[in-house]
Short mmCIF file of C-alpha atoms and ligand atoms in Angstrom, two decimals:
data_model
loop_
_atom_site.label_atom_id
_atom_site.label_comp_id
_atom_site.label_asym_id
_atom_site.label_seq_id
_atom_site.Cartn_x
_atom_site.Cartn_y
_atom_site.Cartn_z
CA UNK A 24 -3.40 80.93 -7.14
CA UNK A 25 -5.23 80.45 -3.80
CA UNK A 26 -5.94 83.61 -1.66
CA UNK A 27 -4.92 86.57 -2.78
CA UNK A 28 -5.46 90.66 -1.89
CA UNK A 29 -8.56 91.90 -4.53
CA UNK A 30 -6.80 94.40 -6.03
CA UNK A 31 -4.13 92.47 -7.31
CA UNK A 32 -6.49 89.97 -9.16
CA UNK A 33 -8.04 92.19 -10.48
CA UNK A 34 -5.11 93.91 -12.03
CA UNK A 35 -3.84 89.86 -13.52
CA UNK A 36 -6.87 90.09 -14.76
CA UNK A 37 -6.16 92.95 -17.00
CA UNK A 38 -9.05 94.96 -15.77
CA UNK A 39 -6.62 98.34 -14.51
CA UNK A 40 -3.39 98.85 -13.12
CA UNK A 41 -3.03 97.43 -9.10
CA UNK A 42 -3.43 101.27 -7.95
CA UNK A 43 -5.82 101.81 -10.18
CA UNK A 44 -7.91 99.07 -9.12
CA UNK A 45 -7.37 99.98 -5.41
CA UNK A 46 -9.07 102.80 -6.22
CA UNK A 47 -12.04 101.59 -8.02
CA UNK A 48 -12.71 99.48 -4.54
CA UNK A 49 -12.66 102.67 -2.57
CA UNK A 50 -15.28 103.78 -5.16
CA UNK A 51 -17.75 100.74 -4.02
CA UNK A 52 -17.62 99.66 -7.67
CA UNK A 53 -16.46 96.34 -6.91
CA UNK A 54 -18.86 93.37 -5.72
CA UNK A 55 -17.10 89.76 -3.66
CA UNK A 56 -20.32 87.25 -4.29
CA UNK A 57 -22.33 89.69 -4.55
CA UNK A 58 -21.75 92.46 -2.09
CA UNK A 59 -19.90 95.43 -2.70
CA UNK A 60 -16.53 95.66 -1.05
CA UNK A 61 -14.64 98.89 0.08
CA UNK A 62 -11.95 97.44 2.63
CA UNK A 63 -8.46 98.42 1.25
CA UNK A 64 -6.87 94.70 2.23
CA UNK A 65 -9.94 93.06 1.47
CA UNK A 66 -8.79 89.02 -0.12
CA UNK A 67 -10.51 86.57 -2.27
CA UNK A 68 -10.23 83.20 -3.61
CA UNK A 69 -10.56 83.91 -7.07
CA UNK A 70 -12.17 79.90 -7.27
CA UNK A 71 -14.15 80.08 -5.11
CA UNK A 72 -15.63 83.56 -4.52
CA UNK A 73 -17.47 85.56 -7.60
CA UNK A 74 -15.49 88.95 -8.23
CA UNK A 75 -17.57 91.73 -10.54
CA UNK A 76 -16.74 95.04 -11.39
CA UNK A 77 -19.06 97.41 -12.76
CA UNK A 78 -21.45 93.75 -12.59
CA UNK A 79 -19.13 92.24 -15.20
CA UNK A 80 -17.25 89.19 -13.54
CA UNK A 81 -13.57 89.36 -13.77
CA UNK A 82 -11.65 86.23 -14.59
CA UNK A 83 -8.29 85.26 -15.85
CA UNK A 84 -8.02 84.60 -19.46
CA UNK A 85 -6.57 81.44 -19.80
CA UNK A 86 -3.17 81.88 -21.50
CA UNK A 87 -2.64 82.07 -25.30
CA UNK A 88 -0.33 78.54 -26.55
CA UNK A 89 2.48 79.40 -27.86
CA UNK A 90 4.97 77.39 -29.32
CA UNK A 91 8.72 78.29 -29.64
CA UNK A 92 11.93 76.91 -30.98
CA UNK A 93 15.57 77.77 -30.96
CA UNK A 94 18.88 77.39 -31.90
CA UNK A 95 20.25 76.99 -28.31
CA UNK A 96 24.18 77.58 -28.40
CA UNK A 97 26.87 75.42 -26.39
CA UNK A 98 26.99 77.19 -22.75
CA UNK A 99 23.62 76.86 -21.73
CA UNK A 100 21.70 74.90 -19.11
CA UNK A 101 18.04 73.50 -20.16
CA UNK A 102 16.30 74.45 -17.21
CA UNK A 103 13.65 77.50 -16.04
CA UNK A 104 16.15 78.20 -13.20
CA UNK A 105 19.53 77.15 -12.43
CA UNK A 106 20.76 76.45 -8.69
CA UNK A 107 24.50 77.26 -9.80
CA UNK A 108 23.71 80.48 -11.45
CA UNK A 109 24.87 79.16 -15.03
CA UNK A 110 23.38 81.00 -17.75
CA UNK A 111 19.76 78.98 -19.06
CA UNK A 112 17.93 78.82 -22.19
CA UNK A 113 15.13 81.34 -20.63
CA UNK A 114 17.53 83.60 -21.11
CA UNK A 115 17.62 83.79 -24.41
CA UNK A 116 14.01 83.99 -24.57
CA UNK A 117 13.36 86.93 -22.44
CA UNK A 118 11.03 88.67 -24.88
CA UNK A 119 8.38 86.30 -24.46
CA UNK A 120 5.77 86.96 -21.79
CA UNK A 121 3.86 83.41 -21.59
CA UNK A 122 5.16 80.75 -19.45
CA UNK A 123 6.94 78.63 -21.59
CA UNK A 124 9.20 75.70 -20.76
CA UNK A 125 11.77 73.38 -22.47
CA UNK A 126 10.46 70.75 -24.25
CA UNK A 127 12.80 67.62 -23.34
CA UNK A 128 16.47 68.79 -22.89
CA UNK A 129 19.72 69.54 -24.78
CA UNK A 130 22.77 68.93 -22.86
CA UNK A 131 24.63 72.44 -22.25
CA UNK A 132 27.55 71.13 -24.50
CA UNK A 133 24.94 70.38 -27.20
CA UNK A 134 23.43 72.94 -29.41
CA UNK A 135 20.54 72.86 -31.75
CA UNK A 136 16.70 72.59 -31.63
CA UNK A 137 15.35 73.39 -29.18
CA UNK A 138 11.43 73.36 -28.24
CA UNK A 139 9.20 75.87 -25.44
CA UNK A 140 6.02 75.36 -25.45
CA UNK A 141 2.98 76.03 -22.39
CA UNK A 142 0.73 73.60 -23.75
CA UNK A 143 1.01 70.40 -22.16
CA UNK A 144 -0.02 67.72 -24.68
CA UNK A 145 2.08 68.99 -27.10
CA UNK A 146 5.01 68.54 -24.88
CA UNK A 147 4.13 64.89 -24.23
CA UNK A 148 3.71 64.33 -27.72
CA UNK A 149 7.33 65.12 -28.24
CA UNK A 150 8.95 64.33 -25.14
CA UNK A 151 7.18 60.88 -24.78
CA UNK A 152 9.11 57.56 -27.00
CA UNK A 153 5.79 56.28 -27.48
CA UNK A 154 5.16 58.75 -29.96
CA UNK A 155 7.80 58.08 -31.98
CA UNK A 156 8.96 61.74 -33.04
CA UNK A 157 12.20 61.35 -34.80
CA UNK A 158 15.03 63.70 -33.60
CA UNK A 159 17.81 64.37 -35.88
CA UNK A 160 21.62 64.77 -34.64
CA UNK A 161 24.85 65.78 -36.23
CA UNK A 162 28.02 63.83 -34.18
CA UNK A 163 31.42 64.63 -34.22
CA UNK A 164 33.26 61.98 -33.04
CA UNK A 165 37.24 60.98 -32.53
CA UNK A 166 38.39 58.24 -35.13
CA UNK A 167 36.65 57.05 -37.90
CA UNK A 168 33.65 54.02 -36.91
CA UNK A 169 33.83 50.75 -38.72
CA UNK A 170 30.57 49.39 -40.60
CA UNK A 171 30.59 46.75 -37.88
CA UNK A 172 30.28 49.71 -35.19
CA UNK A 173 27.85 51.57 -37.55
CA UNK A 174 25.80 48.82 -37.45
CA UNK A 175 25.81 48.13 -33.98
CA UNK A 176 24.21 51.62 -33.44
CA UNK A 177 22.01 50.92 -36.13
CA UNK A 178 20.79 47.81 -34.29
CA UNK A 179 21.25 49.27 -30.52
CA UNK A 180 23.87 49.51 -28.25
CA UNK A 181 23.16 49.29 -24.16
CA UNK A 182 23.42 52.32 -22.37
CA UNK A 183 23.30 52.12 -18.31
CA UNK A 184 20.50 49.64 -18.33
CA UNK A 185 19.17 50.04 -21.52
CA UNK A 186 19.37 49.18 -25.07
CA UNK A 187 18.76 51.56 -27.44
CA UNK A 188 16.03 51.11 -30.33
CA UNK A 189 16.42 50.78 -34.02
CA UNK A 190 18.10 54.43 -34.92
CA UNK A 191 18.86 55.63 -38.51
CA UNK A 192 22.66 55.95 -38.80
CA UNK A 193 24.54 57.49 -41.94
CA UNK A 194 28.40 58.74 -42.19
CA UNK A 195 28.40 61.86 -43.78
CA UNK A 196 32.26 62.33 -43.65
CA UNK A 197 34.86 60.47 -42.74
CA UNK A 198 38.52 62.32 -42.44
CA UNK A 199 41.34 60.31 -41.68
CA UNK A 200 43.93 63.22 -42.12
CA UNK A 201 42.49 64.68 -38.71
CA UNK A 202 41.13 61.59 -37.84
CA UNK A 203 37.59 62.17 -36.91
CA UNK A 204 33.90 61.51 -38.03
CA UNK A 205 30.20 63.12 -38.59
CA UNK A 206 27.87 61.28 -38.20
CA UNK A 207 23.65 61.56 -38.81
CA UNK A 208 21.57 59.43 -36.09
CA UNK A 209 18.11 59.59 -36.00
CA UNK A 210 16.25 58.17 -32.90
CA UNK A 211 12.76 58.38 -31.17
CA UNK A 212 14.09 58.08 -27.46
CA UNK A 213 15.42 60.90 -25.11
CA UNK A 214 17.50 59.17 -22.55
CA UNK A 215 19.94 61.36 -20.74
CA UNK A 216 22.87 61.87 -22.66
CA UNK A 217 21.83 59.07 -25.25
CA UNK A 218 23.84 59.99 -28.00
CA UNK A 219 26.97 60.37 -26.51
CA UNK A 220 26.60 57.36 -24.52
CA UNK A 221 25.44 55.47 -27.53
CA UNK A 222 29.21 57.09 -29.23
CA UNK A 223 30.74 55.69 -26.12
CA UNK A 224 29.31 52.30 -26.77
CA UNK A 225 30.96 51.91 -29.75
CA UNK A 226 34.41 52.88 -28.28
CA UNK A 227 34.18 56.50 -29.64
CA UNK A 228 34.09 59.60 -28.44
CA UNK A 229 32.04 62.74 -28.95
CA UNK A 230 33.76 65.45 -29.98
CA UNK A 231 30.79 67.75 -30.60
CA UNK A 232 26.74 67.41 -31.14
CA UNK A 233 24.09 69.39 -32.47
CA UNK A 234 20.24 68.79 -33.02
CA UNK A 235 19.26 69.54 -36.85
CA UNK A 236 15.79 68.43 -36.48
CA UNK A 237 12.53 67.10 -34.39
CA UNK A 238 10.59 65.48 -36.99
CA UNK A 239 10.31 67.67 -39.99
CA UNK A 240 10.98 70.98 -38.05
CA UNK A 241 14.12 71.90 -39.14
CA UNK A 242 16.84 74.63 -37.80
CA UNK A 243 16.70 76.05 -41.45
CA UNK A 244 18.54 79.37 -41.46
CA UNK A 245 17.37 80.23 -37.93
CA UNK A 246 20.88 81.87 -36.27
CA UNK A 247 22.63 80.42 -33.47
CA UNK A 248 20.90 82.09 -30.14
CA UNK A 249 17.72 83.39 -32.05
CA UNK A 250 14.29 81.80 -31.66
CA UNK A 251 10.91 82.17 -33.04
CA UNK A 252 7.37 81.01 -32.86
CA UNK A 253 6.43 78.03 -35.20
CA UNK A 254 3.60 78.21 -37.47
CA UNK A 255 -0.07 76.82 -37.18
CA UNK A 256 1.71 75.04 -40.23
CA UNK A 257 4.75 73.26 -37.87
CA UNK A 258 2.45 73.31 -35.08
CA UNK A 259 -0.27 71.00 -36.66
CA UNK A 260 2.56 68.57 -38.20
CA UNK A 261 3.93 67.92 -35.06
CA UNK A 262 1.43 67.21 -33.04
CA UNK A 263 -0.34 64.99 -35.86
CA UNK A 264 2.16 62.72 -36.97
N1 URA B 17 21.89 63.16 -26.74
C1 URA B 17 22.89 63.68 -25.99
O1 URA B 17 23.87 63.01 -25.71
N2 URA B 17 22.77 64.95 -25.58
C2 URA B 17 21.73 65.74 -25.90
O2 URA B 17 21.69 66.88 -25.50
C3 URA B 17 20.70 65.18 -26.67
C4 URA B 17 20.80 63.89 -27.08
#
């Protein structure tokens, strides 16, 4: 926070309104370490110095964790703040007063589950392979994938430099009138783009993608665009598997 004009710490602080607060300096019942302070632009630095007000020390609360998911549609950018002015994620989120970010990414042509959280070990929980959360995907793809190629995924495929861990693959339709595919893959990584490129691997292409699930948390009747706060329930299960 570093230095920063009394009155308006005091009013983050929930103690009045800024105004408000101005005022009750002027009044002389405000003390900086101790003495009492009446200068209008008087500053502090809320760790170092000790701020009272009617001798009861004011200090921030730390902030409430909250947990979040949604069903982010196609069209969106995962990111606090976009540099091209596309429309982001926060924006569907706008009720929410705690400062929440993504947790991991969704491309903005992929919809689905998506996480906010402000606590930070439960986003490296998720976010981090070593964990081993299992995210669920549906795939659309062009054609119709041998066994051979199903397998192949199964097994791992290399993407850029990589090669992909063991991922749970099942074909859940297969329509050769229109000639595409869906597909279930399960996997524990979050490399950029990794399920399309792992589609691309096996000569296919993506045709559309959506997240279903982050280990048990499922979309489950949640509307495209519409989030909500997870229960203690949710909460606990991810962050104890
Ligand atoms: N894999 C992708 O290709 N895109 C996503 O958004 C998530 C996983």
């Amino acid at each position: 926070m570093g230095v920063i004009r009394l009155q308006k710490y005091m009013a983050e602080c929930g103690v009045a309104s800024r105004r408000k607060c101005e005022e009750l300096i002027a009044d002389g019942l405000v003390k900086v370490n101790g003495e009492i302070v009446t200068e209008p632009g008087a500053k502090v630095d809320p760790l170092a110095d000790k701020i009272e007000f009617r001798n009861m020390q004011v200090e921030l609360k730390p902030e409430k964790k909250v947990y979040v998911m949604l069903n982010k549609p196609v069209g969106y950018v995962t990111t606090v703040k976009d540099e091209k002015g596309r429309s982001t994620v926060m924006e569907l989120l706008k009720d929410i007063k705690e400062r929440i970010v993504p947790v991991g990414r969704l491309d903005m042509y992929t919809s689905g589950l998506l996480l906010f959280s402000n606590d930070g070990a439960f986003i490296n929980k998720i976010t981090h392979p070593s964990h081993e959360t299992t995210k669920t995907y549906i795939v659309k793809i062009k054609g119709v994938p041998t066994n051979e190629k199903l397998d192949k995924l199964r097994s791992g495929v290399v993407i850029d430099d990589f090669k992909t861990s063991p991922a749970n693959v099942e074909l859940l339709l297969e329509d050769r009138t229109n000639n595409v595919s869906r597909l279930k893959i399960e996997i524990h990584e979050g490399k950029n783009r990794q399920v399309r490129k792992m589609i691309e691997a096996i000569g296919h292409t993506t045709i559309s993608l959506r997240r279903e699930a982050i280990g048990n948390l499922t979309l489950d009747g949640l509307e495209k665009g519409k989030w909500r706060y997870l229960t203690d329930f949710e909460i606990n299960e991810l962050l104890n598997k």
